[in-house]
mmCIF file of C-alpha atoms in Angstrom:
data_model
loop_
_atom_site.group_PDB
_atom_site.id
_atom_site.type_symbol
_atom_site.label_atom_id
_atom_site.label_comp_id
_atom_site.label_asym_id
_atom_site.label_seq_id
_atom_site.Cartn_x
_atom_site.Cartn_y
_atom_site.Cartn_z
ATOM 1 C CA MET A 617 0.166 0.347 0.613
ATOM 2 C CA ILE A 618 2.493 2.525 1.100
ATOM 3 C CA ASN A 619 4.937 0.899 -1.689
ATOM 4 C CA LYS A 620 2.235 2.272 -4.452
ATOM 5 C CA LEU A 621 1.855 5.243 -3.221
ATOM 6 C CA TRP A 622 5.162 6.465 -2.762
ATOM 7 C CA GLY A 623 5.919 5.417 -6.380
ATOM 8 C CA PHE A 624 2.617 6.896 -7.681
ATOM 9 C CA PHE A 625 3.581 10.478 -5.780
ATOM 10 C CA ILE A 626 7.289 10.094 -7.882
ATOM 11 C CA ILE A 627 5.961 8.346 -11.428
ATOM 12 C CA ILE A 628 3.255 11.415 -10.794
ATOM 13 C CA GLY A 629 5.903 14.138 -9.598
ATOM 14 C CA ILE A 630 8.516 13.890 -12.300
ATOM 15 C CA VAL A 631 6.367 12.814 -15.597
ATOM 16 C CA VAL A 632 3.748 15.908 -14.878
ATOM 17 C CA GLY A 633 6.741 18.047 -14.294
ATOM 18 C CA ILE A 634 8.803 17.233 -17.573
ATOM 19 C CA LEU A 635 5.612 17.703 -19.721
ATOM 20 C CA SER A 636 4.746 20.761 -17.649
ATOM 21 C CA ASN A 637 7.918 22.204 -18.456
ATOM 22 C CA GLN A 638 9.516 22.105 -14.957
ATOM 23 C CA ILE A 639 12.528 20.285 -15.399
ATOM 24 C CA ASP A 640 14.739 22.799 -13.287
ATOM 25 C CA SER A 641 12.566 22.554 -10.543
ATOM 26 C CA ILE A 642 12.524 18.578 -10.090
ATOM 27 C CA ASN A 643 15.866 18.337 -10.291
ATOM 28 C CA ARG A 644 16.085 21.157 -7.635
ATOM 29 C CA GLU A 645 13.376 19.629 -5.352
ATOM 30 C CA MET A 646 15.113 16.420 -5.791
ATOM 31 C CA LEU A 647 18.178 17.767 -3.998
ATOM 32 C CA ASN A 648 16.519 19.464 -1.612
ATOM 33 C CA SER A 649 14.329 16.689 0.230
ATOM 34 C CA ALA A 650 17.196 15.349 0.747
ATOM 35 C CA LYS A 651 17.804 18.377 2.643
ATOM 36 C CA VAL A 652 14.796 19.555 3.968
ATOM 37 C CA SER A 653 14.945 15.754 5.987
ATOM 38 C CA LEU A 654 17.699 16.053 7.083
ATOM 39 C CA ASP A 655 16.909 19.114 8.769
ATOM 40 C CA MET A 656 13.716 18.487 10.164
ATOM 41 C CA VAL A 657 15.391 14.767 11.629
ATOM 42 C CA LEU A 658 17.824 17.415 13.424
ATOM 43 C CA GLN A 659 15.273 19.454 14.823
ATOM 44 C CA ILE A 660 13.411 16.726 16.424
ATOM 45 C CA PHE A 661 16.759 14.982 17.906
ATOM 46 C CA PRO A 662 17.338 17.091 21.076
ATOM 47 C CA VAL A 663 13.684 17.576 21.358
ATOM 48 C CA LEU A 664 13.860 14.141 21.292
ATOM 49 C CA ALA A 665 16.293 13.561 23.800
ATOM 50 C CA LEU A 666 15.583 15.853 26.070
ATOM 51 C CA TRP A 667 11.231 14.113 26.440
ATOM 52 C CA LEU A 668 12.905 11.078 26.013
ATOM 53 C CA GLY A 669 15.167 11.977 29.417
ATOM 54 C CA ILE A 670 12.267 13.188 31.155
ATOM 55 C CA MET A 671 9.779 11.141 30.766
ATOM 56 C CA ASN A 672 12.250 8.120 31.793
ATOM 57 C CA ILE A 673 11.988 9.706 34.807
ATOM 58 C CA ALA A 674 8.049 10.330 35.125
ATOM 59 C CA LYS A 675 8.194 6.370 34.205
ATOM 60 C CA THR A 676 10.444 5.528 36.848
ATOM 61 C CA ALA A 677 8.882 7.298 39.465
ATOM 62 C CA GLY A 678 5.345 5.897 38.471
ATOM 63 C CA VAL A 679 3.746 9.032 36.992
ATOM 64 C CA ILE A 680 2.960 7.028 33.469
ATOM 65 C CA LYS A 681 1.385 4.088 35.383
ATOM 66 C CA LYS A 682 -0.638 6.438 36.966
ATOM 67 C CA PHE A 683 -1.677 8.069 33.862
ATOM 68 C CA ALA A 684 -2.776 4.359 32.188
ATOM 69 C CA GLU A 685 -4.748 3.960 35.824
ATOM 70 C CA PHE A 686 -6.553 6.865 35.361
ATOM 71 C CA LEU A 687 -7.626 6.217 31.939
ATOM 72 C CA SER A 688 -8.124 2.215 31.778
ATOM 73 C CA PRO A 689 -11.810 2.606 31.546
ATOM 74 C CA LEU A 690 -11.637 5.112 28.659
ATOM 75 C CA LEU A 691 -8.613 3.178 26.758
ATOM 76 C CA GLY A 692 -9.782 -0.173 27.870
ATOM 77 C CA LYS A 693 -12.148 0.289 25.287
ATOM 78 C CA LEU A 694 -10.325 1.702 22.346
ATOM 79 C CA PHE A 695 -7.391 -0.496 23.043
ATOM 80 C CA PRO A 696 -9.183 -4.127 24.223
ATOM 81 C CA GLU A 697 -6.031 -5.659 23.204
ATOM 82 C CA ILE A 698 -3.443 -4.323 25.050
ATOM 83 C CA PRO A 699 -3.280 -5.859 29.166
ATOM 84 C CA LYS A 700 -4.806 -4.186 31.962
ATOM 85 C CA ASN A 701 -2.518 -1.330 33.024
ATOM 86 C CA HIS A 702 0.133 -1.833 30.539
ATOM 87 C CA GLU A 703 2.924 0.870 30.135
ATOM 88 C CA ALA A 704 1.491 1.232 26.577
ATOM 89 C CA LEU A 705 -1.691 2.398 27.721
ATOM 90 C CA GLY A 706 0.211 5.452 30.555
ATOM 91 C CA TYR A 707 2.450 6.545 27.247
ATOM 92 C CA ILE A 708 -0.728 7.010 25.202
ATOM 93 C CA ALA A 709 -2.533 8.502 27.797
ATOM 94 C CA SER A 710 0.446 10.748 28.730
ATOM 95 C CA ASN A 711 0.351 11.408 24.718
ATOM 96 C CA ILE A 712 -3.393 12.473 24.412
ATOM 97 C CA ILE A 713 -2.906 14.553 27.416
ATOM 98 C CA VAL A 714 0.265 16.609 26.166
ATOM 99 C CA ASN A 715 -1.074 16.660 22.329
ATOM 100 C CA MET A 716 -4.284 18.786 23.840
ATOM 101 C CA PHE A 717 -1.960 21.816 25.567
ATOM 102 C CA GLY A 718 -0.953 21.877 21.703
ATOM 103 C CA LEU A 719 2.192 20.926 23.140
ATOM 104 C CA GLY A 720 3.164 18.649 19.169
ATOM 105 C CA SER A 721 7.147 18.914 20.871
ATOM 106 C CA ALA A 722 6.370 17.033 24.147
ATOM 107 C CA ALA A 723 3.880 14.894 22.305
ATOM 108 C CA THR A 724 5.940 12.872 19.855
ATOM 109 C CA PRO A 725 8.667 11.937 21.843
ATOM 110 C CA VAL A 726 6.020 10.224 24.214
ATOM 111 C CA GLY A 727 3.748 8.910 21.182
ATOM 112 C CA LEU A 728 6.922 7.186 19.527
ATOM 113 C CA LYS A 729 7.847 5.770 23.148
ATOM 114 C CA GLY A 730 4.173 4.360 23.062
ATOM 115 C CA MET A 731 4.184 2.823 20.147
ATOM 116 C CA ARG A 732 7.121 1.299 20.184
ATOM 117 C CA LEU A 733 5.547 -0.914 23.355
ATOM 118 C CA LEU A 734 2.606 -1.617 21.374
ATOM 119 C CA ASN A 735 4.789 -3.274 18.715
ATOM 120 C CA GLU A 736 6.727 -5.029 21.339
ATOM 121 C CA LEU A 737 3.181 -6.366 22.330
ATOM 122 C CA ASN A 738 3.114 -7.062 18.406
ATOM 123 C CA ASP A 739 2.959 -10.744 16.935
ATOM 124 C CA ARG A 740 4.080 -10.141 13.595
ATOM 125 C CA LYS A 741 7.069 -7.552 14.016
ATOM 126 C CA ASP A 742 6.939 -5.815 10.366
ATOM 127 C CA GLU A 743 2.959 -5.865 10.195
ATOM 128 C CA ALA A 744 1.081 -2.865 11.632
ATOM 129 C CA SER A 745 -1.308 -3.955 14.619
ATOM 130 C CA ARG A 746 -5.048 -3.340 15.292
ATOM 131 C CA SER A 747 -3.978 -1.633 18.603
ATOM 132 C CA MET A 748 -0.991 0.484 16.398
ATOM 133 C CA ILE A 749 -3.880 1.479 14.001
ATOM 134 C CA THR A 750 -6.151 3.134 15.947
ATOM 135 C CA PHE A 751 -3.137 5.014 18.020
ATOM 136 C CA LEU A 752 -1.830 6.507 14.794
ATOM 137 C CA VAL A 753 -5.470 7.444 13.994
ATOM 138 C CA ILE A 754 -6.361 9.502 16.978
ATOM 139 C CA ASN A 755 -3.247 11.193 16.712
ATOM 140 C CA THR A 756 -3.542 12.137 13.063
ATOM 141 C CA SER A 757 -6.840 13.375 13.843
ATOM 142 C CA GLY A 758 -5.048 15.958 16.011
ATOM 143 C CA VAL A 759 -6.172 16.274 19.206
ATOM 144 C CA THR A 760 -5.026 20.015 19.721
ATOM 145 C CA ILE A 761 -7.459 22.154 22.412
ATOM 146 C CA VAL A 762 -4.685 25.356 22.174
ATOM 147 C CA PRO A 763 -3.600 25.821 18.951
ATOM 148 C CA THR A 764 -0.730 27.897 20.194
ATOM 149 C CA THR A 765 0.959 28.479 16.236
ATOM 150 C CA ILE A 766 -2.554 29.408 14.314
ATOM 151 C CA ILE A 767 -3.344 32.177 17.688
ATOM 152 C CA SER A 768 -0.014 33.279 16.763
ATOM 153 C CA LEU A 769 0.213 33.721 13.355
ATOM 154 C CA ARG A 770 -3.490 35.487 13.596
ATOM 155 C CA MET A 771 -1.837 37.615 15.970
ATOM 156 C CA LEU A 772 0.757 38.683 13.487
ATOM 157 C CA HIS A 773 -1.817 39.176 10.518
ATOM 158 C CA GLY A 774 -4.003 41.688 13.334
ATOM 159 C CA SER A 775 -7.611 39.699 13.708
ATOM 160 C CA SER A 776 -9.439 41.537 16.294
ATOM 161 C CA LYS A 777 -10.058 38.348 17.838
ATOM 162 C CA PRO A 778 -6.812 36.095 17.388
ATOM 163 C CA THR A 779 -8.573 33.503 20.081
ATOM 164 C CA GLU A 780 -11.941 33.246 19.002
ATOM 165 C CA ILE A 781 -11.248 29.957 16.800
ATOM 166 C CA VAL A 782 -10.257 28.585 19.798
ATOM 167 C CA LEU A 783 -13.734 26.531 20.865
ATOM 168 C CA ALA A 784 -14.772 26.469 17.238
ATOM 169 C CA CYS A 785 -11.293 23.965 17.388
ATOM 170 C CA VAL A 786 -12.287 22.209 20.093
ATOM 171 C CA VAL A 787 -15.583 21.529 19.332
ATOM 172 C CA ALA A 788 -14.419 20.257 15.757
ATOM 173 C CA THR A 789 -11.566 18.214 17.408
ATOM 174 C CA VAL A 790 -13.463 16.750 19.420
ATOM 175 C CA ILE A 791 -16.297 15.504 17.181
ATOM 176 C CA SER A 792 -13.379 14.755 13.900
ATOM 177 C CA THR A 793 -11.751 12.195 16.641
ATOM 178 C CA PHE A 794 -14.728 10.706 17.462
ATOM 179 C CA CYS A 795 -15.074 9.825 14.420
ATOM 180 C CA ALA A 796 -11.815 8.831 13.400
ATOM 181 C CA ILE A 797 -12.250 6.485 16.847
ATOM 182 C CA ILE A 798 -15.636 5.042 14.568
ATOM 183 C CA ILE A 799 -14.007 5.144 11.265
ATOM 184 C CA ASP A 800 -11.235 2.823 12.693
ATOM 185 C CA LYS A 801 -13.534 0.764 14.581
ATOM 186 C CA ILE A 802 -15.263 -0.380 11.214
ATOM 187 C CA PHE A 803 -11.845 -0.656 9.336
ATOM 188 C CA ALA A 804 -10.680 -2.775 12.038
ATOM 189 C CA ARG A 805 -13.761 -5.260 11.922
ATOM 190 C CA ARG A 806 -14.284 -5.730 8.600
ATOM 191 C CA ASN A 807 -10.387 -6.411 8.475
ATOM 192 C CA LYS A 808 -11.195 -9.148 11.101
ATOM 193 C CA LYS A 809 -13.987 -10.872 8.402
ATOM 194 C CA CYS A 810 -11.702 -10.457 5.871
ATOM 195 C CA LEU A 811 -8.564 -12.569 7.424
ATOM 196 C CA LYS A 812 -11.537 -15.216 8.489
ATOM 197 C CA MET B 275 -3.374 35.821 29.326
ATOM 198 C CA LEU B 276 -3.467 32.577 27.409
ATOM 199 C CA GLU B 277 0.178 32.958 26.366
ATOM 200 C CA ILE B 278 1.002 33.026 29.970
ATOM 201 C CA ILE B 279 -0.720 29.638 30.356
ATOM 202 C CA SER B 280 0.746 27.975 27.357
ATOM 203 C CA GLY B 281 3.885 29.226 28.342
ATOM 204 C CA LEU B 282 3.924 28.290 31.420
ATOM 205 C CA VAL B 283 2.416 24.283 30.890
ATOM 206 C CA ILE B 284 6.133 23.055 30.018
ATOM 207 C CA PRO B 285 7.763 24.451 32.437
ATOM 208 C CA LEU B 286 4.933 23.002 34.932
ATOM 209 C CA ILE B 287 4.782 19.773 33.619
ATOM 210 C CA VAL B 288 8.874 19.543 33.796
ATOM 211 C CA LEU B 289 8.831 21.248 37.451
ATOM 212 C CA ALA B 290 6.326 18.312 38.660
ATOM 213 C CA VAL B 291 7.910 15.507 37.080
ATOM 214 C CA ILE B 292 11.416 16.519 38.701
ATOM 215 C CA VAL B 293 10.154 17.089 42.194
ATOM 216 C CA TYR B 294 7.628 13.788 41.967
ATOM 217 C CA GLY B 295 11.023 11.474 41.106
ATOM 218 C CA ILE B 296 12.562 13.373 43.976
ATOM 219 C CA LYS B 297 10.090 12.161 46.223
ATOM 220 C CA LYS B 298 9.893 8.699 44.771
ATOM 221 C CA LYS B 299 13.857 8.756 45.358
ATOM 222 C CA VAL B 300 14.637 8.587 42.138
ATOM 223 C CA ASP B 301 18.492 9.250 40.840
ATOM 224 C CA ILE B 302 16.923 11.847 38.844
ATOM 225 C CA TYR B 303 19.770 12.635 36.785
ATOM 226 C CA ASP B 304 20.736 9.058 35.871
ATOM 227 C CA VAL B 305 17.703 8.131 34.825
ATOM 228 C CA PHE B 306 17.202 11.162 32.734
ATOM 229 C CA ILE B 307 20.450 10.072 30.922
ATOM 230 C CA GLU B 308 19.536 7.073 30.026
ATOM 231 C CA GLY B 309 16.266 7.710 28.854
ATOM 232 C CA ALA B 310 17.809 10.509 26.728
ATOM 233 C CA LYS B 311 20.023 8.199 24.917
ATOM 234 C CA GLU B 312 17.286 6.153 23.497
ATOM 235 C CA SER B 313 16.566 9.313 21.236
ATOM 236 C CA PHE B 314 19.947 8.190 19.007
ATOM 237 C CA GLU B 315 19.116 5.554 17.909
ATOM 238 C CA LEU B 316 15.485 6.731 17.465
ATOM 239 C CA VAL B 317 16.767 9.325 15.394
ATOM 240 C CA LEU B 318 18.755 7.295 13.368
ATOM 241 C CA THR B 319 16.082 4.512 12.850
ATOM 242 C CA ILE B 320 13.434 7.454 11.506
ATOM 243 C CA PHE B 321 15.389 9.299 9.424
ATOM 244 C CA PRO B 322 15.414 7.091 5.721
ATOM 245 C CA TYR B 323 11.513 6.819 6.552
ATOM 246 C CA ILE B 324 11.086 11.122 6.618
ATOM 247 C CA LEU B 325 13.996 10.943 3.680
ATOM 248 C CA GLY B 326 11.600 8.801 1.883
ATOM 249 C CA MET B 327 8.066 10.738 2.441
ATOM 250 C CA MET B 328 10.405 14.392 1.554
ATOM 251 C CA PHE B 329 11.595 13.074 -1.671
ATOM 252 C CA ALA B 330 7.977 11.473 -2.827
ATOM 253 C CA ILE B 331 6.272 14.412 -1.477
ATOM 254 C CA ASN B 332 7.956 17.487 -2.596
ATOM 255 C CA LEU B 333 8.196 15.746 -6.364
ATOM 256 C CA PHE B 334 4.510 15.452 -6.163
ATOM 257 C CA LEU B 335 4.098 18.667 -4.404
ATOM 258 C CA ASN B 336 6.287 20.598 -6.958
ATOM 259 C CA THR B 337 3.501 20.208 -10.090
ATOM 260 C CA ASN B 338 1.283 22.094 -8.429
ATOM 261 C CA ILE B 339 -1.466 19.029 -9.311
ATOM 262 C CA LEU B 340 -3.023 19.535 -6.103
ATOM 263 C CA PHE B 341 -3.894 23.329 -7.804
ATOM 264 C CA ASN B 342 -5.778 21.584 -10.744
ATOM 265 C CA ILE B 343 -8.212 19.404 -8.384
ATOM 266 C CA THR B 344 -9.434 21.892 -6.536
ATOM 267 C CA THR B 345 -11.428 23.500 -9.907
ATOM 268 C CA PHE B 346 -12.429 19.404 -10.518
ATOM 269 C CA LEU B 347 -13.767 19.185 -6.953
ATOM 270 C CA LYS B 348 -15.352 22.887 -6.553
ATOM 271 C CA PRO B 349 -19.297 22.053 -7.149
ATOM 272 C CA PHE B 350 -19.010 19.978 -4.626
ATOM 273 C CA PHE B 351 -17.750 22.486 -1.607
ATOM 274 C CA ASP B 352 -19.659 24.804 -2.745
ATOM 275 C CA TYR B 353 -22.620 22.389 -1.925
ATOM 276 C CA ILE B 354 -21.443 21.699 1.834
ATOM 277 C CA ASN B 355 -20.739 26.045 2.139
ATOM 278 C CA MET B 356 -17.062 25.992 2.169
ATOM 279 C CA PRO B 357 -14.952 28.392 -0.109
ATOM 280 C CA VAL B 358 -13.193 26.759 -2.483
ATOM 281 C CA GLU B 359 -10.193 29.139 -1.523
ATOM 282 C CA VAL B 360 -9.453 27.098 1.146
ATOM 283 C CA LEU B 361 -9.080 23.712 -0.878
ATOM 284 C CA PRO B 362 -5.640 23.659 -1.188
ATOM 285 C CA MET B 363 -4.987 24.494 1.894
ATOM 286 C CA ALA B 364 -7.389 21.773 2.896
ATOM 287 C CA LEU B 365 -5.534 18.827 0.609
ATOM 288 C CA MET B 366 -2.371 19.961 1.890
ATOM 289 C CA ARG B 367 -3.372 19.546 5.440
ATOM 290 C CA PRO B 368 -2.716 15.654 5.831
ATOM 291 C CA ILE B 369 0.332 15.805 3.435
ATOM 292 C CA SER B 370 2.336 18.579 4.577
ATOM 293 C CA GLY B 371 2.167 20.907 7.625
ATOM 294 C CA ASN B 372 4.303 22.851 6.784
ATOM 295 C CA SER B 373 2.885 23.497 3.528
ATOM 296 C CA SER B 374 -0.539 24.110 4.353
ATOM 297 C CA LEU B 375 0.824 26.569 7.392
ATOM 298 C CA ALA B 376 2.247 28.188 4.460
ATOM 299 C CA LEU B 377 -1.061 28.879 2.276
ATOM 300 C CA LEU B 378 -2.591 29.502 5.412
ATOM 301 C CA ASN B 379 -0.350 31.898 5.953
ATOM 302 C CA ASN B 380 -1.742 33.845 2.329
ATOM 303 C CA LEU B 381 -5.257 32.938 3.233
ATOM 304 C CA LEU B 382 -4.892 35.254 6.241
ATOM 305 C CA SER B 383 -2.890 38.221 4.720
ATOM 306 C CA THR B 384 -5.398 37.714 1.510
ATOM 307 C CA TYR B 385 -8.777 37.626 2.977
ATOM 308 C CA GLY B 386 -8.189 38.761 6.167
ATOM 309 C CA PRO B 387 -8.043 36.343 9.677
ATOM 310 C CA ASP B 388 -11.805 37.362 10.676
ATOM 311 C CA SER B 389 -13.370 36.818 7.032
ATOM 312 C CA LEU B 390 -14.673 33.472 6.749
ATOM 313 C CA ILE B 391 -11.953 31.629 4.825
ATOM 314 C CA GLY B 392 -9.451 32.949 7.404
ATOM 315 C CA ARG B 393 -11.513 31.098 9.814
ATOM 316 C CA ILE B 394 -12.109 27.964 8.369
ATOM 317 C CA GLY B 395 -8.611 28.063 7.094
ATOM 318 C CA SER B 396 -7.455 28.337 10.930
ATOM 319 C CA VAL B 397 -9.796 25.804 12.107
ATOM 320 C CA ILE B 398 -8.755 22.909 9.980
ATOM 321 C CA GLN B 399 -5.122 23.905 10.671
ATOM 322 C CA GLY B 400 -6.048 23.737 14.322
ATOM 323 C CA SER B 401 -8.321 20.711 14.563
ATOM 324 C CA ASN B 402 -6.749 18.541 11.882
ATOM 325 C CA ASP B 403 -3.080 16.957 12.039
ATOM 326 C CA THR B 404 -0.329 15.708 9.179
ATOM 327 C CA THR B 405 -1.705 12.308 8.620
ATOM 328 C CA LEU B 406 1.382 11.559 6.018
ATOM 329 C CA TYR B 407 4.567 12.958 8.364
ATOM 330 C CA VAL B 408 2.711 11.188 11.630
ATOM 331 C CA LEU B 409 2.012 7.773 9.764
ATOM 332 C CA THR B 410 5.973 7.960 8.721
ATOM 333 C CA LEU B 411 7.347 8.842 11.453
ATOM 334 C CA TYR B 412 5.227 6.476 13.793
ATOM 335 C CA PHE B 413 5.386 3.400 12.142
ATOM 336 C CA GLY B 414 9.009 4.595 10.377
ATOM 337 C CA SER B 415 10.657 4.290 14.278
ATOM 338 C CA VAL B 416 9.129 0.762 15.308
ATOM 339 C CA GLY B 417 10.002 -0.709 11.283
ATOM 340 C CA VAL B 418 6.454 -1.696 10.326
ATOM 341 C CA LYS B 419 6.603 -2.154 6.676
ATOM 342 C CA LYS B 420 2.688 -3.425 6.357
ATOM 343 C CA ILE B 421 0.780 -0.697 7.543
ATOM 344 C CA ARG B 422 -3.186 -2.344 6.553
ATOM 345 C CA TYR B 423 -5.834 -0.145 6.650
ATOM 346 C CA ALA B 424 -3.923 2.373 8.571
ATOM 347 C CA LEU B 425 -3.719 5.139 5.408
ATOM 348 C CA TRP B 426 -7.001 4.840 4.267
ATOM 349 C CA ALA B 427 -8.516 5.013 8.093
ATOM 350 C CA GLY B 428 -6.346 8.089 8.443
ATOM 351 C CA LEU B 429 -7.229 10.463 5.534
ATOM 352 C CA LEU B 430 -10.839 9.339 5.701
ATOM 353 C CA SER B 431 -10.727 10.557 9.105
ATOM 354 C CA ASP B 432 -8.936 14.290 7.407
ATOM 355 C CA LEU B 433 -11.728 14.428 4.879
ATOM 356 C CA CYS B 434 -14.785 13.850 7.854
ATOM 357 C CA GLY B 435 -12.182 16.745 9.753
ATOM 358 C CA ILE B 436 -12.663 19.053 7.084
ATOM 359 C CA ILE B 437 -16.062 18.893 6.382
ATOM 360 C CA ILE B 438 -16.270 18.783 9.809
ATOM 361 C CA SER B 439 -14.428 22.126 10.670
ATOM 362 C CA VAL B 440 -16.435 23.521 7.864
ATOM 363 C CA ILE B 441 -20.235 23.228 9.632
ATOM 364 C CA VAL B 442 -18.569 24.242 12.974
ATOM 365 C CA VAL B 443 -17.400 27.232 11.286
ATOM 366 C CA ASN B 444 -20.781 27.975 9.549
ATOM 367 C CA LEU B 445 -22.707 27.433 12.808
ATOM 368 C CA LEU B 446 -20.539 29.168 15.614
ATOM 369 C CA PHE B 447 -19.876 32.549 13.061
#
């Protein structure tokens, strides 16, 4: 699936690019994308190191486990395959909570750690498990409650009420996360049937 | 006010973790170093995945094909009362966070942040995430190759998210 999509993007990019006479920019984009991805990785590296360190303290002190216990009634429903009070649920809970504050940079390391623990529970290591997909879909639907970047962008453009979109964002994000969970459940159920 | 609160969140989280760690008699410094060390391995794992994805996405976006799709989809978006000007940004949102932010910036400076277009754009940017990036990063970090239905589920949720954003803005303002 991802192989086809990847190929599709590149083939369209090159063929359409050549046909519409953009050969220079194709060459430029190819080299540029390598540079951009290195920049991206270098940008997250220090943040990753810092938060993995802090979160390791939280884990050792038992905070992560507390989060897991606190949210376990809800998370148990979302992730039925994960044993109750498992560490992975703690990281998932922390990831969702940190994301809500719009702290994407702190949420990512926690989320990656959670994903890693989910994969440890996974029977087939190279294939995404149902729980891993559920976690991903919740994450991609964006659970941000305070969109700090957008508020500052709106200020920059002289909005009379830069924060007026916060309520709309909250409502939209809650409904769309709910939809994402339903979509995920439907896909998971269909997939189960196919496997049988 | 909001700025002060959001500025306080991270320092307070760190403070709480450190204080709680001391209370629980954790060797906080050693444990911190141990955790931070994991980042090396993680970064090395994710780099090839990010590189691969950026390569394909940049080549694809270079063709401006996303803007051509706009004309094609216009009737449908007229129907749900979504200004067609927002469409390129909305389509870009799941693919590239930085590009959609740049497009939002354009929308805000052209139409103003307090216009319908500005508001819808802001809410779409704020209530969704970059699906392709998150997928690459999260699955890449654990070396998952078969993603099964993850992409479809993610993109379908994005579509729902965009439509919901438009409806919510139309209802609230």
